[in-house]
Short mmCIF file of C-alpha atoms in Angstrom, two decimals:
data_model
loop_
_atom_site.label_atom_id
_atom_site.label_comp_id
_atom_site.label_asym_id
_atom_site.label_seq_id
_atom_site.Cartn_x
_atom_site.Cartn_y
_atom_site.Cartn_z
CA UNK B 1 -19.27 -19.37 6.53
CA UNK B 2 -19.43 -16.39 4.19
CA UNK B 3 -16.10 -13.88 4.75
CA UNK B 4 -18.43 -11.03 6.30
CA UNK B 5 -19.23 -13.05 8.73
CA UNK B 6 -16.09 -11.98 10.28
CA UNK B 7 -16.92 -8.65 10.56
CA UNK B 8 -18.73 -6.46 13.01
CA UNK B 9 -22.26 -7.09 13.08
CA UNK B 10 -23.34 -3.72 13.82
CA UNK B 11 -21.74 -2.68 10.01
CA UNK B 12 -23.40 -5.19 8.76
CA UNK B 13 -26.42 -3.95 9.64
CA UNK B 14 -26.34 -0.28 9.28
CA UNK B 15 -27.61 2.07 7.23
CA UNK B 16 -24.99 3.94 5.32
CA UNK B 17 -25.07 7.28 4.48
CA UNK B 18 -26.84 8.30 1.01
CA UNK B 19 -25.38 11.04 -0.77
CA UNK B 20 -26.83 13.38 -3.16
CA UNK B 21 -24.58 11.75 -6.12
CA UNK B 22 -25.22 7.88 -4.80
CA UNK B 23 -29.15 9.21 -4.95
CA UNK B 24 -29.50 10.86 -8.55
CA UNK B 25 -27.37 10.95 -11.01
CA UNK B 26 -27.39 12.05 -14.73
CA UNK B 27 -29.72 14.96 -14.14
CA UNK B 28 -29.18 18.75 -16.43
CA UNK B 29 -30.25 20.79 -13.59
CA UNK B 30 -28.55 19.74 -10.22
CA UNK B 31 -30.07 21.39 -7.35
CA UNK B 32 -30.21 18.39 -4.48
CA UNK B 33 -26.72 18.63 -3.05
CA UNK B 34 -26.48 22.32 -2.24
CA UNK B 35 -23.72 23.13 -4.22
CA UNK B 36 -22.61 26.66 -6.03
CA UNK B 37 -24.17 26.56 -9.55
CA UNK B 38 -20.79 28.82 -10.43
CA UNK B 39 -17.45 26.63 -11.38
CA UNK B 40 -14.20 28.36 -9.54
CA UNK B 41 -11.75 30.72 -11.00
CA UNK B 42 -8.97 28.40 -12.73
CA UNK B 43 -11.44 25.32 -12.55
CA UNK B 44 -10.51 24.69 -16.29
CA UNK B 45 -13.65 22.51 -16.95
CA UNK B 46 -12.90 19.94 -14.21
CA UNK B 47 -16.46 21.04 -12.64
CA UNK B 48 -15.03 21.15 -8.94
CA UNK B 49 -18.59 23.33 -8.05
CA UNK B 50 -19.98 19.51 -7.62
CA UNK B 51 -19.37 17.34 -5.64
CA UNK B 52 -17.51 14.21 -7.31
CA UNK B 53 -18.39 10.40 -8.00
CA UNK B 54 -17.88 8.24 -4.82
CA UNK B 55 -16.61 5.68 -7.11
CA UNK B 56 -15.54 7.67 -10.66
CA UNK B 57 -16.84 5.37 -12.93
CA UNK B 58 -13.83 6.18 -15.52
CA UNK B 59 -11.22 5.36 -12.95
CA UNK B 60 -12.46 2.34 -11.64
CA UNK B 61 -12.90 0.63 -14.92
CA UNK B 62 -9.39 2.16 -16.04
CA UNK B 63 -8.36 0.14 -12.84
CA UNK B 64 -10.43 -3.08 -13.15
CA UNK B 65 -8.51 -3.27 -16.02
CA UNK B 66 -5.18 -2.47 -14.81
CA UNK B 67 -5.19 -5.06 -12.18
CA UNK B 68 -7.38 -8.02 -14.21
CA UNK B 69 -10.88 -7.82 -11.77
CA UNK B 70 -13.90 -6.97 -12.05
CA UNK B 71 -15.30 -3.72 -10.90
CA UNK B 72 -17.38 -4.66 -8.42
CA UNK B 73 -14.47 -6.38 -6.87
CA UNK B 74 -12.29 -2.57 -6.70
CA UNK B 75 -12.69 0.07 -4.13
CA UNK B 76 -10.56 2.96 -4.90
CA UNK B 77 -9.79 5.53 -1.88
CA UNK B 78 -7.35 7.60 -1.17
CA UNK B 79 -4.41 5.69 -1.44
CA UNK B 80 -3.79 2.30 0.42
CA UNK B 81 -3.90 3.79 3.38
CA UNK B 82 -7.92 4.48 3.42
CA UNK B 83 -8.33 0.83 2.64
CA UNK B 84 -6.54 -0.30 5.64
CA UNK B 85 -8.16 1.85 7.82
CA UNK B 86 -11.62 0.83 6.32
CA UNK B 87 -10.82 -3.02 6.65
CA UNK B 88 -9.81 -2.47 10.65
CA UNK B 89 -12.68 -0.76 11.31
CA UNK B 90 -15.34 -2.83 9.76
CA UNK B 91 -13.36 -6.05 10.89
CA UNK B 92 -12.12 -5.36 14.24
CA UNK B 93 -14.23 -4.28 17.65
CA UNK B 94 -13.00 -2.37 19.57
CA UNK B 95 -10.65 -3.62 22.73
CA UNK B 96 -11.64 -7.42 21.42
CA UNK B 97 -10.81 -8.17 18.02
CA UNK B 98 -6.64 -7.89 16.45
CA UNK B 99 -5.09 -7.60 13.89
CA UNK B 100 -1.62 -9.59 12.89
CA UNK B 101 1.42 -8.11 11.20
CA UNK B 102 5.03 -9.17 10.81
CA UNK B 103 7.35 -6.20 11.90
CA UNK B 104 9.51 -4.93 10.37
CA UNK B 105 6.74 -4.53 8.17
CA UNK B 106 4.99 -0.61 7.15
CA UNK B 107 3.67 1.18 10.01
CA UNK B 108 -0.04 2.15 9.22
CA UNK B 109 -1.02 -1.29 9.88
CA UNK B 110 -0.89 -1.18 13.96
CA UNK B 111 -1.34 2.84 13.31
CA UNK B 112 -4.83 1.99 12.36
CA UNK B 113 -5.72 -0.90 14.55
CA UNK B 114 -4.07 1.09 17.58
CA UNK B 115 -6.86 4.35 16.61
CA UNK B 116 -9.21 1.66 16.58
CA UNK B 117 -8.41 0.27 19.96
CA UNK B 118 -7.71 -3.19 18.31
CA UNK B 119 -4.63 -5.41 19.27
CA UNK B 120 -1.83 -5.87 17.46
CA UNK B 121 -0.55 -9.34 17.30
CA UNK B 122 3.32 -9.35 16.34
CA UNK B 123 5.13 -12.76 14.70
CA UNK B 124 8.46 -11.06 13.39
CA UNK B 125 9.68 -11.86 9.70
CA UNK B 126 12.27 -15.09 9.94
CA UNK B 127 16.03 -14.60 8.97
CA UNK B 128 16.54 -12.29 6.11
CA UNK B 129 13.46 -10.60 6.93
CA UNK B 130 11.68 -13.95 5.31
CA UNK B 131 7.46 -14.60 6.29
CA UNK B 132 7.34 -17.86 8.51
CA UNK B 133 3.97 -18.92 7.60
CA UNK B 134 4.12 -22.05 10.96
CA UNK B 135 5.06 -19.03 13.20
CA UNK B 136 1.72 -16.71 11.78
CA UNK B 137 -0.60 -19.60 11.90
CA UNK B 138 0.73 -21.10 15.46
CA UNK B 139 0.46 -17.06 16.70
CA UNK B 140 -3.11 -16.72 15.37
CA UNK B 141 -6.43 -16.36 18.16
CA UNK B 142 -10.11 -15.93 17.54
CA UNK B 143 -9.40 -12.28 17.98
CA UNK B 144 -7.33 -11.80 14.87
CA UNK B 145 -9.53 -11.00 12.08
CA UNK B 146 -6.57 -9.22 9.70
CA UNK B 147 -3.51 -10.85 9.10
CA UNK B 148 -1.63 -8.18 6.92
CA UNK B 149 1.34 -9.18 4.45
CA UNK B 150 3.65 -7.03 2.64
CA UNK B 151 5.33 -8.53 -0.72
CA UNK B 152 7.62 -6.66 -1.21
CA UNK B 153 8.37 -5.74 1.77
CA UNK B 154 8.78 -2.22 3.33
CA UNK B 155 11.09 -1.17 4.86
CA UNK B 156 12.96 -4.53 3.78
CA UNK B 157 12.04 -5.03 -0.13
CA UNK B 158 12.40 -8.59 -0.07
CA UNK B 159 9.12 -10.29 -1.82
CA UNK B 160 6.80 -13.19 -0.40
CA UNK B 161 6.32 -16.66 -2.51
CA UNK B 162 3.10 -16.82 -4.01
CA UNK B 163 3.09 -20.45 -2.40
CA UNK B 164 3.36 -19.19 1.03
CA UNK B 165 0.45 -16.32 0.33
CA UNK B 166 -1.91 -19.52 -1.10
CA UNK B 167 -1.25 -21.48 2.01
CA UNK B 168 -2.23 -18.20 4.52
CA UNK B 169 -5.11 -18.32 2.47
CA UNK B 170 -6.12 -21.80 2.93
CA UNK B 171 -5.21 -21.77 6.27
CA UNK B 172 -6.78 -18.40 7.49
CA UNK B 173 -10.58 -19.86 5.54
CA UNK B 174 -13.48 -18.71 7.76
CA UNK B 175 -10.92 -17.26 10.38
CA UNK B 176 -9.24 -14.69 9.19
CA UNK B 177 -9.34 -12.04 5.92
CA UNK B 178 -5.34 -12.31 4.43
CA UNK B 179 -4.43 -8.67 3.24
CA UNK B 180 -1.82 -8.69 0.72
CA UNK B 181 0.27 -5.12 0.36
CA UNK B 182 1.42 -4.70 -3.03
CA UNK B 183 2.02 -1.31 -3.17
CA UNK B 184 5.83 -2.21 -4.54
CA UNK B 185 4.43 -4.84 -7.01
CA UNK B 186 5.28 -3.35 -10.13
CA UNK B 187 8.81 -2.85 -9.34
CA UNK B 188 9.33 -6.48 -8.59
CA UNK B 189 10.01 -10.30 -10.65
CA UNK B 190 7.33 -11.82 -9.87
CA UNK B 191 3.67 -10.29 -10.37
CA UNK B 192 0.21 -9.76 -8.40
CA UNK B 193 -1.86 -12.55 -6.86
CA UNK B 194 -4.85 -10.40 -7.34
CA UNK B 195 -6.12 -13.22 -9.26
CA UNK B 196 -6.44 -15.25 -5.93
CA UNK B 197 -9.89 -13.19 -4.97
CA UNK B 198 -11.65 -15.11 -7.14
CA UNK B 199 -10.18 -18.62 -5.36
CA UNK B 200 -10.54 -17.36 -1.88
CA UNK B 201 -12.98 -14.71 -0.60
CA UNK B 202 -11.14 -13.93 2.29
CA UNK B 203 -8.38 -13.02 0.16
CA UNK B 204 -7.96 -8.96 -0.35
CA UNK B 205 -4.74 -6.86 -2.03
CA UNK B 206 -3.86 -3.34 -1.26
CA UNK B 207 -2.70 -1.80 -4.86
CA UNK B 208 -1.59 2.07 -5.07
CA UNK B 209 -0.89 4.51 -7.98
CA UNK B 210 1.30 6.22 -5.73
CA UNK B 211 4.86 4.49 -6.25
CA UNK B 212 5.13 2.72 -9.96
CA UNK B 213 2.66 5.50 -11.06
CA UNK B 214 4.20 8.63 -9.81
CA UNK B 215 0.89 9.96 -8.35
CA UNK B 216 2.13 9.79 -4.54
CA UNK B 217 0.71 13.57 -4.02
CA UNK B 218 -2.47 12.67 -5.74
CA UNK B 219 -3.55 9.76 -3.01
CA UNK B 220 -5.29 6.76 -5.15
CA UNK B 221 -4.80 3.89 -3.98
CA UNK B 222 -7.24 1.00 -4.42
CA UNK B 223 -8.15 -2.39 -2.46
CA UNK B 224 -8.97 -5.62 -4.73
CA UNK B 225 -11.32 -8.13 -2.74
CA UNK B 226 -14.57 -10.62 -3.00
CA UNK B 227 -17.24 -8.35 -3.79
CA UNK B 228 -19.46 -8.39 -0.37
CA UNK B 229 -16.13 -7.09 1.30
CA UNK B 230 -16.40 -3.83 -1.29
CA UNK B 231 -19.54 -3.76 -0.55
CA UNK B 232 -19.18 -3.64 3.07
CA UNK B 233 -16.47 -0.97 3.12
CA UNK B 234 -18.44 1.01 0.63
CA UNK B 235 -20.90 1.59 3.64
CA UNK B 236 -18.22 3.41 6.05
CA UNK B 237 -16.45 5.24 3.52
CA UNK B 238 -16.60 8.49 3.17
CA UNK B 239 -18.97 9.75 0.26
CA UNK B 240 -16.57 11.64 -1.93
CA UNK B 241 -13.41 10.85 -0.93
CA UNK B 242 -12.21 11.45 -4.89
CA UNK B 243 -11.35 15.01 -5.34
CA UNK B 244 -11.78 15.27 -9.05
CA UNK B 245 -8.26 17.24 -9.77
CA UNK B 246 -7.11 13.76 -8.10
CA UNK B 247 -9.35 11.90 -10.48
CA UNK B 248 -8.34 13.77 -13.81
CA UNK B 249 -4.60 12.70 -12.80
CA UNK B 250 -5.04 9.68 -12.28
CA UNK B 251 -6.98 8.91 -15.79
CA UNK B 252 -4.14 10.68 -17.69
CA UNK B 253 -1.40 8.25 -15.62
CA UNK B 254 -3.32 5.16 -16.94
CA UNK B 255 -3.76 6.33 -20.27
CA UNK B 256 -1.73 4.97 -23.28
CA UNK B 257 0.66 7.65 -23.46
CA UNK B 258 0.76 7.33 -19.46
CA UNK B 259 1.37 4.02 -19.06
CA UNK B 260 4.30 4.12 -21.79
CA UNK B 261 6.14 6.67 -19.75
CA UNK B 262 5.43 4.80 -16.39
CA UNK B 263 6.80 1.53 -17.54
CA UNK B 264 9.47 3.42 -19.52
CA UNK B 265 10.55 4.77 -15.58
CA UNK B 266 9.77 1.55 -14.40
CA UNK B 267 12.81 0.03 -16.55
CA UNK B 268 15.21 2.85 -15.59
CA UNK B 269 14.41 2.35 -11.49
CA UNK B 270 15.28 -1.74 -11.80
CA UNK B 271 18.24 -0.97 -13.80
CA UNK B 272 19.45 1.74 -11.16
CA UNK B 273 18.59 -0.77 -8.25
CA UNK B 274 21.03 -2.96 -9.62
CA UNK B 275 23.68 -0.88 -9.71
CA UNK B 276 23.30 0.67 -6.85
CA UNK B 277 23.37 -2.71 -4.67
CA UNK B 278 26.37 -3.55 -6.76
CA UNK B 279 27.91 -0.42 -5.88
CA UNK B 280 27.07 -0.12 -2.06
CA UNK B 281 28.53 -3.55 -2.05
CA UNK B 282 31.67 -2.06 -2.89
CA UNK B 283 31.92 1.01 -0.22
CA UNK B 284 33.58 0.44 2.70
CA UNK B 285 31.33 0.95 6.16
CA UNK B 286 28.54 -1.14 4.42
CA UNK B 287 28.05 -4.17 6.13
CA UNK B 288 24.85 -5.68 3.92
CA UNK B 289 22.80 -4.57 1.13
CA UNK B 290 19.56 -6.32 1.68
CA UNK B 291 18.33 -7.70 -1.75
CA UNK B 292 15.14 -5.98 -3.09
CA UNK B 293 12.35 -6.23 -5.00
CA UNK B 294 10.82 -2.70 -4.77
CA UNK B 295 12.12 1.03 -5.43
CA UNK B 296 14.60 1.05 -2.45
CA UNK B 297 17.54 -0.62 -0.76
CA UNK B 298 17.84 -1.07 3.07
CA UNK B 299 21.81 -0.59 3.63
CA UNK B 300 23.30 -1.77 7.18
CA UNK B 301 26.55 0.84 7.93
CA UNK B 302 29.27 0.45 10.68
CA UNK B 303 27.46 3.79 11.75
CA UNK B 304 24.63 4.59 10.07
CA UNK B 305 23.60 7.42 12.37
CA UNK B 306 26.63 9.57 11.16
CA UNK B 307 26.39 8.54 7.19
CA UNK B 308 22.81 9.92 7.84
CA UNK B 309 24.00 13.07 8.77
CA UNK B 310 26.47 12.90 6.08
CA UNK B 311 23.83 12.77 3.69
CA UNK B 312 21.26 15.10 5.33
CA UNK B 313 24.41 17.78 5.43
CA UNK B 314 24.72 17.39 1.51
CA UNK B 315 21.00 17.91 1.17
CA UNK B 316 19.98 13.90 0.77
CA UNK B 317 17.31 12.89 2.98
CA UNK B 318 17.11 8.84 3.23
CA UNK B 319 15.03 7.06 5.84
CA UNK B 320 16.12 5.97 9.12
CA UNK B 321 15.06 2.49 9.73
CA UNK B 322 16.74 1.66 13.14
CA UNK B 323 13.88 1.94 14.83
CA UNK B 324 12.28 -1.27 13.37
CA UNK B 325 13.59 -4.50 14.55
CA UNK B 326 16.44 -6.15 13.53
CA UNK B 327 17.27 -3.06 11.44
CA UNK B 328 19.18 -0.88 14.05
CA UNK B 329 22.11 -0.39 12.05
CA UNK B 330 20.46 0.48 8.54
CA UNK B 331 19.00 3.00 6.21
CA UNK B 332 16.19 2.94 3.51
CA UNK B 333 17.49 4.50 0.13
CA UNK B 334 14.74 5.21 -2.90
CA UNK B 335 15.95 4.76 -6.13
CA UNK B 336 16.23 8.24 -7.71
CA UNK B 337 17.12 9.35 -11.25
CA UNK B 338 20.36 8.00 -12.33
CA UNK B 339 22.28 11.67 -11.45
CA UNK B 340 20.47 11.41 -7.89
CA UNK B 341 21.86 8.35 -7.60
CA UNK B 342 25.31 8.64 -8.36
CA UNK B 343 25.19 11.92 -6.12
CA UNK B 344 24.45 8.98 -3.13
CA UNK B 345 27.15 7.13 -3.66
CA UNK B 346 29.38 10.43 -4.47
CA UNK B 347 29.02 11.51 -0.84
CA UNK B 348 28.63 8.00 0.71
CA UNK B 349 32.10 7.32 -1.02
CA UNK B 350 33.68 10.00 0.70
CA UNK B 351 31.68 10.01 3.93
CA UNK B 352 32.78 6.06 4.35
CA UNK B 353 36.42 6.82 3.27
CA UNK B 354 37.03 9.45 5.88
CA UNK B 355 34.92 7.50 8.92
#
């Protein structure tokens, strides 16, 4: 059973739209995509008068090579949250098929499935927020044709064993495609599993430049899978969903100098997580700080409704959590830059001495 066999049959099938690029490419004289033949004022030779690459060639080898695949295994969108809306809409029919996510997990999982009148299948993470692989396989029904895993976690930042990804794999074969999120990969111990797309072709992994790579407001994100999937998704995506100002920022990111000075940050955020968690550890009104492996800390307060407003009132906006389950007493804190961060625990040291 080939993996796009679990996808709708009617994608399969279609004919996807051909763009002017996708048609001809390499030409002096453009004139087949109705374009201005006159670049902007303050275009600065990035050419926006034409329409970009689908795929910029440049960027998806720069990535390829990033993340150890081949290119025809990469499909790079605009950030990971294209990608997961691509994979529930070729995957999942409408009012029949599901999707299946462990809460408290990122949102834009049952976001997407819910626009695409899929179900959402729930199996909630285990005690400290761990994946209980029995629980996700003894949950799973022929509807569920996504079973979505975040490592490391968000909101929680705790990280999944590569053992316990293998065996979804193994298990899900010919039922279900596994997506792995590893949008907080970089910040963590232990590294990608992209490599597992070439042992399982119903293995994919959501990737972004928009966290390790500070490129959040630039949207590239990118989705690592067996090549038919790419291929299938390549049919429903938009055609030129790359602007190129996007493009040319995300080329100087992965460049030498780029990636020195993103790894360089990289250091200074896991040095900062640690001594924050040591230090929250130490306040009093903090009842847990959960241990993380991405750019944040989840913090459970005696109140954490009024040390939000604390913060907000001292111009530090943090992200309230209690809405996701099991999390009804915490908060999500980024990492900042060192200053930032002692400014947190400034006010949070004076906010939980006078509560």
């Amino acid at each position: 059973m080939s993996v796009l066999d679990l996808a709708r049959a009617e994608i399969r099938t279609m004919q996807p739209y051909s763009s002017a690029r996708m048609e001809a490419s390499g030409g002096q004289v453009l004139l087949n995509a109705n374009e201005s033949a006159w670049a902007p004022l303050g275009d600065s030779g990035l050419g926006c008068n034409r329409y970009p690459e689908p795929q910029p060639a440049a960027l998806v080898d720069a990535l390829a090579d990033l993340y150890a695949v081949r290119r025809e295994q990469l499909l790079v969108g605009r950030g990971s949250d294209e990608a997961i809306d691509l994979l529930v809409r070729a995957f999942c029919r409408a009012g029949e098929d599901a999707i299946l996510i462990q809460p408290p997990t990122f949102g834009m999982y049952a976001v997407c499935a819910q626009i695409q009148n899929a179900g959402v299948i729930e199996v909630p993470l285990a005690v400290n927020f761990t994946l209980d692989v029995d629980a996700v396989l003894t949950a799973l029904t022929p509807a569920v044709k996504l079973v979505f895993i975040c490592t490391p976690n968000n909101p929680t930042g705790q990280c999944i064993p590569r053992a316990d990804v293998e065996r979804l794999a193994q298990a899900l074969a010919g039922r279900a495609l596994l997506v792995v999120d590893e949008a907080y990969v970089e910040f963590a111990d232990t590294g990608s599993v992209a490599e597992l797309i070439d042992q399982y072709e119903n293995v994919a992994v959501l990737r972004t430049l928009s966290k390790a790579w500070a490129l959040a407001g630039a949207r590239i994100g990118s989705l690592l899978a067996n090549a038919e999937v790419i291929g299938l998704l390549r049919r429903i995506m938009p055609p030129y969903p790359l602007p190129l100002p996007c493009v040319s920022a995300a080329l100087s990111a992965l460049s030498v100098p780029g990636q020195v000075s993103a790894r360089e940050h990289l250091a200074i955020v896991r040095e900062q997580r640690a001594l924050m968690h040591d230090a929250l550890c130490r306040l009093p009104g903090v009842r847990e700080v959960l241990p993380s492996q991405a750019n944040f800390l989840a913090v459970r307060f005696d109140d954490a409704g009024i040390i939000y407003r604390r913060l907000l009132a001292a111009g530090i906006v943090v992200r309230d959590v209690r809405r996701y389950p099991n999390l009804d007493d915490a908060l999500r804190i980024t990492i900042g830059t060192p200053a930032e961060n002692a400014r947190v625990l400034a006010v949070l040291q004076e906010a939980t001495t006078c509560a």
